[in-house]
Coordinates of C-alpha atoms and ligand atoms in Angstrom, one line a residue:
M5 CA -40.3 111.1 -15.7
I6 CA -43.0 113.3 -16.7
K7 CA -46.7 112.6 -16.4
R8 CA -48.9 114.9 -18.8
F9 CA -52.8 114.8 -18.4
N10 CA -55.2 116.9 -20.0
D11 CA -57.9 116.3 -17.4
L12 CA -56.9 117.0 -13.2
Q13 CA -58.5 114.1 -12.1
Q14 CA -56.4 112.0 -13.9
L15 CA -53.5 113.5 -12.1
N16 CA -54.8 113.1 -9.1
V17 CA -55.5 109.6 -9.5
E18 CA -52.7 108.6 -10.8
A19 CA -51.4 110.6 -8.0
A20 CA -52.9 108.7 -5.5
A21 CA -52.3 105.4 -7.3
L22 CA -48.3 106.7 -7.1
F23 CA -48.7 106.9 -3.2
I24 CA -50.5 104.0 -2.6
Q25 CA -48.1 101.8 -4.2
A26 CA -45.2 103.9 -2.1
A27 CA -47.2 103.2 0.9
N28 CA -48.0 99.3 0.4
D29 CA -44.4 99.1 -1.0
A30 CA -42.6 100.4 1.8
I31 CA -44.9 98.6 4.0
T32 CA -44.1 95.4 2.3
Q33 CA -40.4 95.8 2.9
N34 CA -39.9 98.0 6.1
G35 CA -43.2 97.8 8.1
Y36 CA -44.0 101.1 8.0
F37 CA -44.3 104.4 5.0
T38 CA -42.5 107.7 5.5
V39 CA -43.6 110.7 3.7
A40 CA -43.6 114.1 3.6
L41 CA -46.3 116.3 2.4
T42 CA -46.4 119.5 0.3
G43 CA -48.5 122.4 0.3
G44 CA -49.8 124.8 -1.7
S45 CA -52.7 124.3 -3.8
S46 CA -52.0 122.1 -6.2
P47 CA -52.0 118.9 -3.6
I48 CA -55.3 119.4 -2.7
G49 CA -57.2 117.2 -4.6
L50 CA -54.8 114.9 -4.0
Y51 CA -55.4 114.6 -0.5
Q52 CA -58.9 114.9 -1.0
L53 CA -59.1 111.7 -2.8
L54 CA -56.7 109.5 -0.6
A55 CA -59.2 110.2 2.2
Q56 CA -62.3 109.2 0.3
A57 CA -63.2 105.3 -0.1
P58 CA -61.7 103.3 -2.6
Y59 CA -58.6 104.8 -1.9
R60 CA -57.8 105.5 1.6
D61 CA -58.8 101.8 2.3
Q62 CA -56.0 100.8 0.4
V63 CA -53.4 102.1 2.5
Q64 CA -52.7 100.9 6.0
W65 CA -52.8 104.3 7.7
E66 CA -51.5 102.8 11.1
N67 CA -48.1 102.0 9.4
V68 CA -48.0 105.6 7.9
Y69 CA -45.7 108.5 9.2
V70 CA -46.3 111.7 8.4
F71 CA -43.4 114.8 7.5
W72 CA -43.9 118.2 5.7
G73 CA -41.7 118.9 2.7
D74 CA -41.4 122.6 4.1
E75 CA -44.0 124.5 6.3
R76 CA -44.6 129.0 6.9
W77 CA -43.3 129.7 10.1
V78 CA -46.9 129.7 11.4
P79 CA -49.4 128.3 14.2
L80 CA -51.5 125.6 13.0
D81 CA -54.6 127.0 13.3
D82 CA -53.5 129.7 10.9
E83 CA -55.0 129.7 7.3
R84 CA -51.7 130.1 5.7
S85 CA -50.0 126.6 7.6
N86 CA -49.2 123.6 5.1
A87 CA -50.2 121.5 8.4
R88 CA -53.5 123.0 8.3
M89 CA -54.4 122.0 4.9
A90 CA -53.4 118.5 5.0
L91 CA -55.0 117.7 8.0
T92 CA -58.2 119.2 7.2
T93 CA -58.4 117.9 3.6
L94 CA -56.8 114.8 4.6
L95 CA -55.8 113.5 7.4
K96 CA -58.5 114.2 9.6
H97 CA -60.3 111.5 7.8
V98 CA -57.9 108.4 7.6
P99 CA -56.9 106.3 10.7
V100 CA -53.3 107.4 10.8
P101 CA -52.0 108.0 14.5
E102 CA -51.6 111.4 15.6
E103 CA -48.5 110.6 17.2
Q104 CA -47.1 110.0 13.8
V105 CA -47.9 113.0 12.7
F106 CA -45.3 115.4 12.5
P107 CA -46.0 119.0 11.6
M108 CA -43.3 121.3 11.2
W109 CA -44.7 123.9 14.2
A110 CA -44.1 123.9 17.9
D111 CA -45.0 126.8 20.2
G112 CA -42.6 128.3 22.5
V113 CA -39.4 127.5 20.5
S114 CA -37.3 129.7 17.8
P115 CA -37.7 128.5 13.6
Q116 CA -34.1 127.3 14.3
E117 CA -34.2 125.3 17.0
F118 CA -37.3 123.6 16.0
A119 CA -35.7 122.9 12.9
R120 CA -32.8 121.3 14.9
E121 CA -35.5 119.6 16.9
Y122 CA -37.2 118.2 13.7
E123 CA -34.2 117.1 12.4
Q124 CA -33.8 114.9 15.2
T125 CA -37.1 113.1 14.5
L126 CA -36.3 112.5 11.5
R127 CA -33.0 110.7 12.7
L128 CA -35.4 108.3 14.7
H129 CA -38.0 107.6 12.2
L130 CA -36.3 107.3 8.7
Q131 CA -33.9 104.8 7.8
P132 CA -30.7 105.4 8.6
D133 CA -29.5 106.9 5.6
G134 CA -31.7 109.8 5.8
C135 CA -34.2 108.6 3.1
F136 CA -38.0 109.5 3.2
D137 CA -39.8 106.8 1.4
L138 CA -41.8 109.6 -0.8
I139 CA -41.7 113.2 -0.8
L140 CA -44.6 115.2 -2.4
L141 CA -43.7 118.5 -3.8
G142 CA -45.3 121.2 -5.1
M143 CA -43.6 124.1 -8.0
G144 CA -44.5 127.8 -7.5
P145 CA -44.6 129.7 -11.1
D146 CA -40.9 130.9 -9.9
G147 CA -39.0 127.9 -10.1
H148 CA -39.3 126.9 -5.8
T149 CA -40.1 124.0 -4.5
A150 CA -40.1 123.0 -1.2
S151 CA -39.0 126.7 0.5
W152 CA -35.9 126.6 -1.8
F153 CA -36.8 130.1 -3.3
P154 CA -34.9 131.6 -5.7
H155 CA -31.4 133.7 -4.6
T156 CA -31.8 132.0 -0.8
D157 CA -28.7 130.5 1.3
V158 CA -30.9 127.5 1.8
L159 CA -30.5 126.1 -2.0
H160 CA -26.7 125.5 -0.7
E161 CA -27.4 123.9 2.5
R162 CA -25.6 120.5 2.2
N163 CA -25.1 119.3 6.3
K164 CA -28.5 120.2 7.6
W165 CA -31.5 118.1 7.0
V166 CA -34.2 121.0 7.8
A167 CA -33.1 124.4 7.7
A168 CA -35.2 127.8 8.9
Y169 CA -34.5 131.1 7.5
Y170 CA -36.6 134.5 7.5
L171 CA -37.8 135.0 3.6
D172 CA -37.9 138.7 3.2
A173 CA -40.0 138.3 -0.1
Q174 CA -42.8 137.0 2.6
D175 CA -42.1 138.5 5.5
M176 CA -42.1 135.0 7.7
Y177 CA -39.8 132.5 8.6
R178 CA -39.9 129.5 6.7
I179 CA -39.2 125.6 8.0
T180 CA -37.5 123.2 5.1
L181 CA -36.3 120.0 4.3
T182 CA -33.4 120.4 2.3
V183 CA -31.5 119.7 -0.9
P184 CA -29.4 116.5 0.1
I185 CA -32.3 115.2 2.4
V186 CA -35.2 115.6 -0.4
N187 CA -32.4 114.0 -2.8
R188 CA -31.9 110.8 -0.8
A189 CA -35.8 110.1 -1.0
S190 CA -36.7 106.5 -2.7
H191 CA -39.4 108.1 -4.7
V192 CA -40.3 112.9 -5.2
A193 CA -43.0 113.5 -6.9
V194 CA -43.9 117.0 -7.8
I195 CA -47.3 118.1 -8.8
A196 CA -47.3 121.5 -10.6
Y197 CA -50.6 122.5 -13.0
G198 CA -51.6 125.7 -14.8
A199 CA -50.1 127.8 -17.4
N200 CA -48.6 130.0 -14.7
K201 CA -45.9 127.0 -14.1
A202 CA -45.1 126.6 -18.2
D203 CA -42.0 129.1 -18.0
A204 CA -40.5 127.6 -14.7
L205 CA -41.2 123.9 -16.0
Y206 CA -39.5 124.2 -18.7
E207 CA -36.6 126.2 -17.3
V208 CA -36.6 123.5 -14.6
L209 CA -36.9 120.7 -17.2
K210 CA -35.1 121.9 -20.1
G211 CA -33.3 125.6 -19.7
A212 CA -29.9 125.9 -18.9
P213 CA -28.4 125.3 -15.3
N214 CA -29.4 128.0 -13.4
I215 CA -30.3 127.0 -9.5
E216 CA -30.6 130.2 -8.1
H217 CA -33.2 131.6 -10.7
Y218 CA -34.6 127.6 -10.8
P219 CA -34.2 126.3 -7.7
A220 CA -36.2 123.1 -8.5
Q221 CA -33.5 122.5 -10.7
L222 CA -31.7 121.1 -7.6
L223 CA -33.9 117.8 -7.9
D224 CA -32.0 115.2 -8.8
R225 CA -33.3 111.6 -8.9
A226 CA -32.7 109.2 -11.2
D227 CA -36.1 109.3 -13.8
E228 CA -37.6 106.8 -12.3
Q229 CA -37.2 107.9 -8.7
I230 CA -39.0 111.2 -9.6
T231 CA -42.7 111.7 -11.4
W232 CA -43.6 115.2 -12.6
F233 CA -47.6 115.1 -12.7
V234 CA -48.2 118.0 -15.1
D235 CA -51.2 119.1 -16.6
E236 CA -51.0 120.0 -20.8
A237 CA -50.8 123.7 -19.6
A238 CA -47.8 123.7 -17.4
A239 CA -46.5 121.2 -19.7
S240 CA -46.8 123.4 -23.2
R241 CA -43.1 124.2 -23.2
V242 CA -41.6 121.0 -22.3
Ligands
6PG324 O1 -45.2 126.5 2.0 C1 -45.8 127.0 0.5 O2 -45.5 128.4 0.4 C2 -46.3 126.0 -0.1 O3 -46.0 125.1 -0.2 C3 -45.5 126.4 -1.8 O4 -44.0 126.1 -1.8 C4 -46.0 125.9 -3.3 O5 -45.7 124.1 -2.7 C5 -46.1 126.5 -4.5 O6 -46.2 127.6 -4.5 C6 -47.1 126.1 -5.2 O7 -48.2 126.7 -5.0 P1 -49.5 126.0 -5.8 O8 -49.4 124.7 -5.8 O9 -50.4 126.6 -4.9 O10 -49.2 126.9 -7.0

């Protein structure tokens, strides 16, 4: 479903409500909640809200397991690190046990080896079918989501749960959850706002199928399992 907002604060409040609901439902049902966080600038307001009362106190953080949807292959103290952003805006401010937080980074291992290890970690902590309770995503103006960038081989990966590859355009390795694992999540929430997302949002939601150009078209969840949190500027063509 698409949720449109005039006001970014309201967008973040509703995204926080979805996060809290998903956490509480999963913890009631299974005893724990598995979530994949996203990077970029779009989720910062949501993370800051979740780090504060009253939102922070509505999640049983001791039962939360935190992963990432994708990452730039850089150390945790690098300002490009998606994990660093989530740690500083959210995770350092809530009582989630450190051993339940799984950034996509390790020293002394290749990105490919790390991706294999991360998949094993996911297999230990997710339901046997590899189903996340919630995956948060952003979307770039080029229609990428996670590290599914236009015209990359990772768009066609259907076996691995986690992949690593060198993104020439950014001159760095990327680690990402793959299409099949994202499309098994109980819920996916995409946060995308700003006029520079309008064309991509239109193409992804209403355009002719073209996954190579607009990889976020690969998101394939039933309407009630995916929520697009967008502002009127991003949704101007939808
Ligand atoms: O690792 C990354 O490069 C980011 O996670 C990236 O995929 C981001 O989510 C989108 O580019 C949207 O970015 P903004 O939210 O800043 O528009």
